[in-house]
């Protein structure tokens, strides 16, 4: 019989992986939860659909600067993920990437059986949902045959800016992503054209002004129209056929097409977990512990809702700290939790490996 393995080559058995806390989503909030739970001696496994750690930060804007992480005036999204990974290292979290949590079943009080699409089974005393907007997918523009070029020369996100160095780029769209990447990639591209169907933009006015300044200096082109076809070979684009608003056609020679038509956030299986949802897509929580209507299932970060909620990373960090306090009661029902500072607690410092 063939062995079943996960995406990291680990052999799958029918035996459940036992853990104190199962975290769904390895975005910034799921990562910081490992730290807060770890300080309180709770072990974590994390499952994420993506092939990398970091959620939106890693997938959507890895090289963009973030300016509103408390105490850090400036850090790139990837830099933040790296820093969080360094911070949680003492707690040795176990990651299960490229796996989607499909089902959560309550089997104890509280004890949950969680199953992934690969058939991996976990038994966790606490489930912490940090699933962001769910599984997000870029909207594909209606260009016939575009699938052939995806990955090789059509890119819906910029994972490594350097991959675009010296190339002829065609960026399509009028939102923040299209304008931000136009500004970021212009200095390294051999030629860059921004294409939008009209001369009004949804992007921040400051970005639009900066883009127009580059056009004025002859550093990039801005063209009105829509891509109606692509020509090339073996997944490599040679040119895009562009339809002007008057119906006439022309060609733009390019090596890469970057369409930014927004993202479809698909909640995915979260909707089937028997947890109360607000507007069918967010998990309402109390603001004392960020627990859902199911005791033992917590929701932090972009996925949750409460009055005044701000979808910011710093909100998720705060939520993680409070959720951990309540989770401790489920994992260690007989232990009293004593509030401690990392600056002065020898026991916390030992857990962090700094003493
Ligand atoms: C372009 C852009 C710029 C931004 N700039 C800022 C900023 O400057 N400051 C700021 O504070 N915030 C910013 N944000 C918002 C910030 O990125 C989010 O608030 C943050 O990522 C939320 O973190 P999270 O951990 O809750 O979710 P996410 O980062 O969305 O991570 C959730 C993870 O859960 C996984 N997942 C979902 N469902 C499942 C499932 N069923 N099974 C397994 N895995 C699952 C997903 O694959 C994903 O990796 C920005 C967002 C964007 C798009």
Coordinates of C-alpha atoms and ligand atoms in Angstrom, one line a residue:
X1 CA 0.0 0.0 0.0
X2 CA 1.3 3.5 -0.9
X3 CA 2.2 5.7 2.1
X4 CA 0.3 9.0 2.3
X5 CA 2.5 12.0 2.9
X6 CA 1.9 15.7 3.6
X7 CA 3.3 18.5 1.5
X8 CA 6.5 18.4 3.6
X9 CA 6.9 14.7 3.0
X10 CA 5.8 13.6 6.5
X11 CA 4.0 10.3 6.5
X12 CA 0.3 10.6 7.4
X13 CA -1.2 8.1 9.8
X14 CA -4.7 7.7 11.1
X15 CA -3.4 8.7 14.5
X16 CA -4.4 12.2 15.7
X17 CA -1.7 14.7 16.4
X18 CA -2.4 15.9 19.9
X19 CA -1.7 19.5 20.8
X20 CA -2.8 22.1 23.4
X21 CA -3.8 24.6 20.7
X22 CA -4.5 24.2 17.0
X23 CA -4.1 27.6 15.2
X24 CA -5.8 27.9 11.8
X25 CA -3.8 30.5 9.8
X26 CA -0.1 31.4 9.9
X27 CA -0.6 35.1 9.2
X28 CA 0.9 37.7 11.6
X29 CA -1.8 37.2 14.2
X30 CA -1.6 33.4 14.2
X31 CA 2.2 33.8 14.7
X32 CA 2.0 36.2 17.5
X33 CA -0.6 33.9 19.2
X34 CA 2.1 31.3 19.4
X35 CA 4.2 33.7 21.5
X36 CA 1.4 34.6 23.9
X37 CA 0.3 31.0 24.3
X38 CA 3.9 29.8 24.6
X39 CA 4.5 32.2 27.5
X40 CA 1.6 30.5 29.3
X41 CA 3.1 27.0 28.5
X42 CA 0.7 26.0 25.7
X43 CA 2.1 24.2 22.7
X44 CA 0.8 25.0 19.2
X45 CA 0.5 23.5 15.8
X46 CA -0.4 25.8 12.9
X47 CA -2.1 24.9 9.6
X48 CA -2.1 27.2 6.6
X49 CA -3.3 26.8 3.0
X50 CA -0.4 28.8 1.6
X51 CA 3.0 27.4 0.9
X52 CA 4.6 30.0 3.1
X53 CA 4.3 31.5 6.5
X54 CA 3.0 35.1 6.9
X55 CA -0.5 35.3 5.6
X56 CA -1.4 38.5 3.7
X57 CA 2.0 40.0 4.6
X58 CA 3.9 37.3 2.8
X59 CA 1.5 36.7 0.0
X60 CA 0.2 40.1 -1.0
X61 CA 2.8 42.8 0.0
X62 CA 6.0 41.1 1.2
X63 CA 8.4 44.0 0.3
X64 CA 6.1 46.9 1.2
X65 CA 6.9 48.9 4.3
X66 CA 4.6 48.9 7.3
X67 CA 4.6 51.9 9.5
X68 CA 2.1 51.2 12.2
X69 CA 3.6 48.3 14.2
X70 CA 3.9 49.6 17.8
X71 CA 7.5 50.5 18.6
X72 CA 8.8 49.7 15.1
X73 CA 8.8 52.9 13.0
X74 CA 9.4 51.0 9.7
X75 CA 9.5 47.3 8.7
X76 CA 8.7 45.5 5.5
X77 CA 5.9 42.9 5.7
X78 CA 8.5 40.1 5.1
X79 CA 10.7 41.7 7.8
X80 CA 7.8 41.5 10.3
X81 CA 7.2 37.9 9.5
X82 CA 10.9 37.1 10.0
X83 CA 10.9 39.0 13.3
X84 CA 7.7 37.1 14.5
X85 CA 9.4 33.8 13.6
X86 CA 12.5 34.7 15.6
X87 CA 10.3 35.8 18.5
X88 CA 8.3 32.5 18.6
X89 CA 11.3 30.2 18.0
X90 CA 11.7 29.3 21.8
X91 CA 8.2 27.8 21.6
X92 CA 9.0 25.4 18.7
X93 CA 5.6 25.7 16.9
X94 CA 4.9 23.0 14.3
X95 CA 3.7 24.2 10.9
X96 CA 1.6 22.3 8.4
X97 CA 1.7 24.3 5.2
X98 CA -0.3 23.8 2.0
X99 CA -3.1 22.2 4.0
X100 CA -6.6 23.5 4.5
X101 CA -8.5 22.9 7.7
X102 CA -11.8 21.4 6.5
X103 CA -13.7 20.3 9.6
X104 CA -13.8 21.0 13.3
X105 CA -15.8 18.6 15.5
X106 CA -16.3 18.9 19.2
X107 CA -15.5 15.7 20.9
X108 CA -14.9 16.7 24.5
X109 CA -15.4 19.5 27.0
X110 CA -13.5 21.2 25.4
X111 CA -11.7 19.0 23.0
X112 CA -11.8 19.3 19.2
X113 CA -11.0 17.0 16.3
X114 CA -9.7 19.1 13.4
X115 CA -9.2 17.6 10.0
X116 CA -7.4 19.0 6.9
X117 CA -8.0 18.4 3.3
X118 CA -5.0 16.0 3.3
X119 CA -6.8 13.9 5.9
X120 CA -4.4 14.9 8.7
X121 CA -6.2 14.8 12.1
X122 CA -5.5 16.9 15.2
X123 CA -6.9 16.7 18.6
X124 CA -6.7 20.1 20.4
X125 CA -8.0 21.4 23.7
X126 CA -8.4 24.8 22.1
X127 CA -8.8 26.0 18.5
X128 CA -7.7 29.5 17.6
X129 CA -9.0 30.7 14.2
X130 CA -6.6 33.3 12.7
X131 CA -7.8 32.7 9.2
X132 CA -7.8 36.4 8.0
X133 CA -10.2 36.8 5.1
X134 CA -10.2 33.1 4.5
X135 CA -8.5 31.8 1.4
X136 CA -7.9 34.7 -0.9
X137 CA -7.5 34.5 -4.7
X138 CA -6.7 37.2 -7.2
X139 CA -9.4 38.0 -9.7
X140 CA -8.5 36.8 -13.1
X141 CA -9.0 39.4 -15.9
X142 CA -11.2 38.2 -18.8
X143 CA -8.3 37.7 -21.3
X144 CA -8.7 34.6 -23.5
X145 CA -6.0 32.0 -22.9
X146 CA -4.4 33.9 -19.9
X147 CA -4.0 30.7 -17.9
X148 CA -1.2 29.5 -20.2
X149 CA 1.0 32.4 -19.1
X150 CA 0.2 32.4 -15.4
X151 CA 3.1 31.8 -13.1
X152 CA 5.7 32.2 -16.0
X153 CA 4.8 35.7 -17.2
X154 CA 1.5 36.7 -15.7
X155 CA 1.8 37.5 -12.1
X156 CA -1.0 38.5 -9.7
X157 CA 1.4 39.4 -6.9
X158 CA 5.0 40.5 -6.6
X159 CA 6.8 37.9 -4.5
X160 CA 10.4 39.0 -5.3
X161 CA 10.9 42.5 -6.9
X162 CA 14.2 41.4 -8.3
X163 CA 12.6 38.9 -10.6
X164 CA 11.3 41.9 -12.6
X165 CA 14.6 43.7 -12.9
X166 CA 15.5 44.7 -16.4
X167 CA 12.1 43.5 -17.8
X168 CA 9.5 45.2 -19.9
X169 CA 6.5 45.3 -17.6
X170 CA 2.8 45.9 -18.3
X171 CA 0.8 46.7 -15.1
X172 CA -3.0 46.8 -15.4
X173 CA -5.4 48.3 -13.0
X174 CA -6.3 51.6 -11.2
X175 CA -6.3 50.6 -7.5
X176 CA -3.7 50.8 -4.8
X177 CA -1.9 47.6 -5.8
X178 CA -1.5 48.6 -9.4
X179 CA -0.2 52.1 -8.5
X180 CA 2.0 51.0 -5.7
X181 CA 3.7 48.4 -7.8
X182 CA 4.0 50.9 -10.7
X183 CA 6.0 53.2 -8.3
X184 CA 8.0 50.4 -6.8
X185 CA 8.9 48.6 -10.0
X186 CA 9.5 51.6 -12.2
X187 CA 13.1 52.1 -11.1
X188 CA 14.1 48.5 -11.8
X189 CA 12.1 47.7 -15.0
X190 CA 13.7 48.3 -18.4
X191 CA 10.4 49.7 -19.5
X192 CA 7.1 50.0 -17.6
X193 CA 3.6 50.7 -19.0
X194 CA 0.6 51.3 -16.7
X195 CA -2.7 50.4 -18.5
X196 CA -6.1 51.4 -17.1
X197 CA -9.5 51.6 -18.8
X198 CA -10.1 55.1 -17.7
X199 CA -8.1 58.1 -16.4
X200 CA -9.7 58.0 -12.9
X201 CA -8.2 55.9 -10.2
X202 CA -9.3 54.2 -7.0
X203 CA -5.7 54.4 -5.7
X204 CA -4.5 57.0 -3.1
X205 CA -4.3 60.4 -4.7
X206 CA -0.6 60.7 -3.6
X207 CA 0.3 57.6 -5.5
X208 CA -1.6 58.8 -8.6
X209 CA 0.3 62.1 -8.5
X210 CA 3.7 60.3 -8.1
X211 CA 2.8 58.1 -11.1
X212 CA 1.8 61.1 -13.2
X213 CA 5.1 62.8 -12.3
X214 CA 7.0 59.7 -13.6
X215 CA 4.9 59.9 -16.8
X216 CA 5.8 63.6 -17.1
X217 CA 9.5 62.8 -16.7
X218 CA 9.2 60.2 -19.5
X219 CA 10.2 57.3 -17.1
X220 CA 7.0 55.3 -17.6
X221 CA 4.0 55.2 -20.0
X222 CA 0.4 55.5 -19.0
X223 CA -2.1 54.1 -21.5
X224 CA -5.9 54.0 -21.6
X225 CA -7.4 50.7 -22.7
X226 CA -7.9 47.1 -21.9
X227 CA -5.9 44.0 -22.7
X228 CA -7.9 41.8 -25.1
X229 CA -5.3 39.2 -26.0
X230 CA -1.8 37.9 -25.4
X231 CA 0.8 36.6 -27.8
X232 CA 3.8 34.5 -26.9
X233 CA 5.3 31.0 -26.7
X234 CA 5.7 28.4 -24.0
X235 CA 4.0 30.5 -21.4
X236 CA 6.3 33.5 -22.1
X237 CA 4.5 36.7 -23.3
X238 CA 5.9 38.6 -26.2
X239 CA 3.2 41.2 -26.5
X240 CA -0.3 42.2 -25.3
X241 CA -3.0 43.3 -27.6
X242 CA -4.7 46.3 -26.2
X243 CA -8.1 47.6 -27.2
X244 CA -8.5 51.4 -26.9
X245 CA -11.7 52.9 -25.7
X246 CA -12.6 53.9 -29.3
X247 CA -12.4 50.1 -30.3
X248 CA -9.1 50.3 -32.2
X249 CA -6.3 47.9 -31.3
X250 CA -2.6 48.2 -30.8
X251 CA 0.3 46.1 -29.3
X252 CA 2.5 46.6 -26.3
X253 CA 5.7 44.5 -26.3
X254 CA 6.3 43.1 -22.8
X255 CA 7.9 40.3 -20.8
X256 CA 5.5 40.3 -17.9
X257 CA 1.9 41.2 -17.3
X258 CA 0.8 42.2 -13.8
X259 CA -3.0 42.5 -13.6
X260 CA -4.2 44.0 -10.3
X261 CA -8.0 43.5 -10.4
X262 CA -8.5 43.0 -6.7
X263 CA -8.9 39.8 -4.7
X264 CA -11.7 37.5 -4.1
X265 CA -11.7 36.6 -0.4
X266 CA -13.3 33.2 -0.1
X267 CA -14.2 32.3 3.4
X268 CA -13.9 28.6 2.5
X269 CA -14.7 25.9 5.0
X270 CA -14.9 28.3 8.0
X271 CA -18.6 28.7 7.1
X272 CA -19.3 25.1 7.8
X273 CA -17.8 24.8 11.3
X274 CA -21.0 25.5 13.1
X275 CA -19.7 28.8 14.5
X276 CA -22.0 31.8 14.6
X277 CA -21.1 34.2 11.7
X278 CA -21.8 37.9 11.1
X279 CA -23.0 38.7 7.6
X280 CA -21.9 35.2 6.6
X281 CA -18.2 36.0 6.8
X282 CA -16.9 37.2 10.1
X283 CA -16.8 35.5 13.5
X284 CA -18.4 37.6 16.3
X285 CA -16.3 37.4 19.5
X286 CA -16.5 38.9 23.0
X287 CA -13.8 41.5 23.6
X288 CA -12.7 40.0 27.0
X289 CA -11.2 36.9 25.4
X290 CA -12.0 36.9 21.7
X291 CA -13.9 33.7 22.0
X292 CA -16.6 32.6 19.5
X293 CA -20.0 31.4 20.6
X294 CA -18.4 27.9 20.9
X295 CA -16.4 27.7 24.2
X296 CA -12.8 26.8 23.4
X297 CA -12.9 28.2 19.9
X298 CA -11.3 31.6 19.6
X299 CA -11.0 34.0 16.6
X300 CA -8.4 36.7 16.3
X301 CA -7.2 39.0 13.5
X302 CA -9.1 39.9 10.4
X303 CA -11.5 37.0 10.7
X304 CA -13.3 38.3 13.8
X305 CA -15.8 41.0 14.5
X306 CA -16.8 43.1 17.4
X307 CA -18.0 46.7 17.7
X308 CA -15.2 49.0 16.7
X309 CA -13.0 46.3 15.2
X310 CA -10.1 47.6 13.1
X311 CA -8.5 45.2 10.6
X312 CA -5.0 46.0 11.7
X313 CA -2.1 43.8 12.7
X314 CA -1.8 45.5 16.0
X315 CA -5.5 44.7 16.9
X316 CA -4.7 41.0 16.3
X317 CA -1.7 41.1 18.6
X318 CA -3.8 42.5 21.4
X319 CA -6.5 39.9 20.7
X320 CA -3.9 37.1 20.8
X321 CA -2.8 38.1 24.3
X322 CA -6.3 38.1 25.8
X323 CA -7.3 34.9 24.0
X324 CA -4.3 33.1 25.5
X325 CA -5.3 34.1 29.0
X326 CA -8.7 32.4 28.6
X327 CA -7.3 29.5 26.6
X328 CA -5.1 28.7 29.7
X329 CA -8.2 27.9 31.7
X330 CA -9.2 25.1 29.2
X331 CA -5.7 23.7 28.8
X332 CA -4.9 23.8 32.5
X333 CA -8.2 23.8 34.3
X334 CA -6.5 23.2 37.7
X335 CA -3.7 25.7 37.4
X336 CA -4.0 29.3 38.6
X337 CA -2.7 31.9 36.1
X338 CA -0.4 34.5 37.6
X339 CA 0.0 37.7 35.6
X340 CA 3.7 38.3 34.9
X341 CA 6.0 40.8 33.0
X342 CA 8.7 39.5 30.6
X343 CA 11.0 42.2 32.0
X344 CA 10.9 40.9 35.6
X345 CA 9.7 37.3 35.6
X346 CA 12.5 34.7 35.8
X347 CA 10.2 31.9 34.8
X348 CA 9.1 33.8 31.6
X349 CA 12.7 34.5 30.8
X350 CA 13.6 30.9 31.2
X351 CA 10.8 30.0 28.7
X352 CA 12.2 32.5 26.3
X353 CA 15.7 31.0 26.7
X354 CA 17.2 34.3 27.8
X355 CA 18.2 33.2 31.3
Ligands
LIG1 C1 -1.8 45.7 0.6 C2 -2.0 45.6 2.1 C3 -1.4 46.4 2.9 C4 -1.6 46.4 4.3 N1 -1.0 47.2 5.1 C5 -1.2 47.1 6.5 C6 -0.5 48.0 7.4 O1 0.3 48.9 7.0 N2 -0.7 47.9 8.7 C7 -1.6 46.9 9.2 O2 -1.7 46.8 10.5 N3 -2.2 46.1 8.4 C8 -2.1 46.2 7.0 N4 -2.8 45.3 6.2 C9 -3.7 44.4 6.8 C10 -3.0 43.2 7.4 O3 -2.2 42.6 6.5 C11 -4.0 42.3 8.0 O4 -4.7 42.9 9.0 C12 -3.3 41.0 8.6 O5 -2.6 40.3 7.6 C13 -4.3 40.1 9.3 O6 -3.6 39.1 9.8 P1 -4.3 37.7 10.1 O7 -3.2 36.8 10.7 O8 -5.5 37.9 10.9 O9 -4.7 37.1 8.7 P2 -4.0 36.8 7.3 O10 -2.7 37.6 7.2 O11 -5.0 37.0 6.3 O12 -3.6 35.3 7.4 C14 -4.6 34.3 7.5 C15 -4.1 33.0 7.0 O13 -5.1 32.0 7.2 C16 -5.0 31.0 6.2 N5 -6.3 30.3 6.1 C17 -7.5 30.8 5.9 N6 -8.4 29.8 5.9 C18 -7.7 28.7 6.2 C19 -8.1 27.3 6.4 N7 -9.4 26.9 6.3 N8 -7.2 26.4 6.6 C20 -5.8 26.8 6.7 N9 -5.4 28.1 6.6 C21 -6.4 29.0 6.3 C22 -4.7 31.9 4.9 O14 -4.1 31.1 3.9 C23 -3.8 33.0 5.5 O15 -2.4 32.7 5.3 C24 -2.5 45.4 4.8 C25 -3.2 44.5 4.0 C26 -3.0 44.6 2.6 C27 -3.7 43.7 1.7

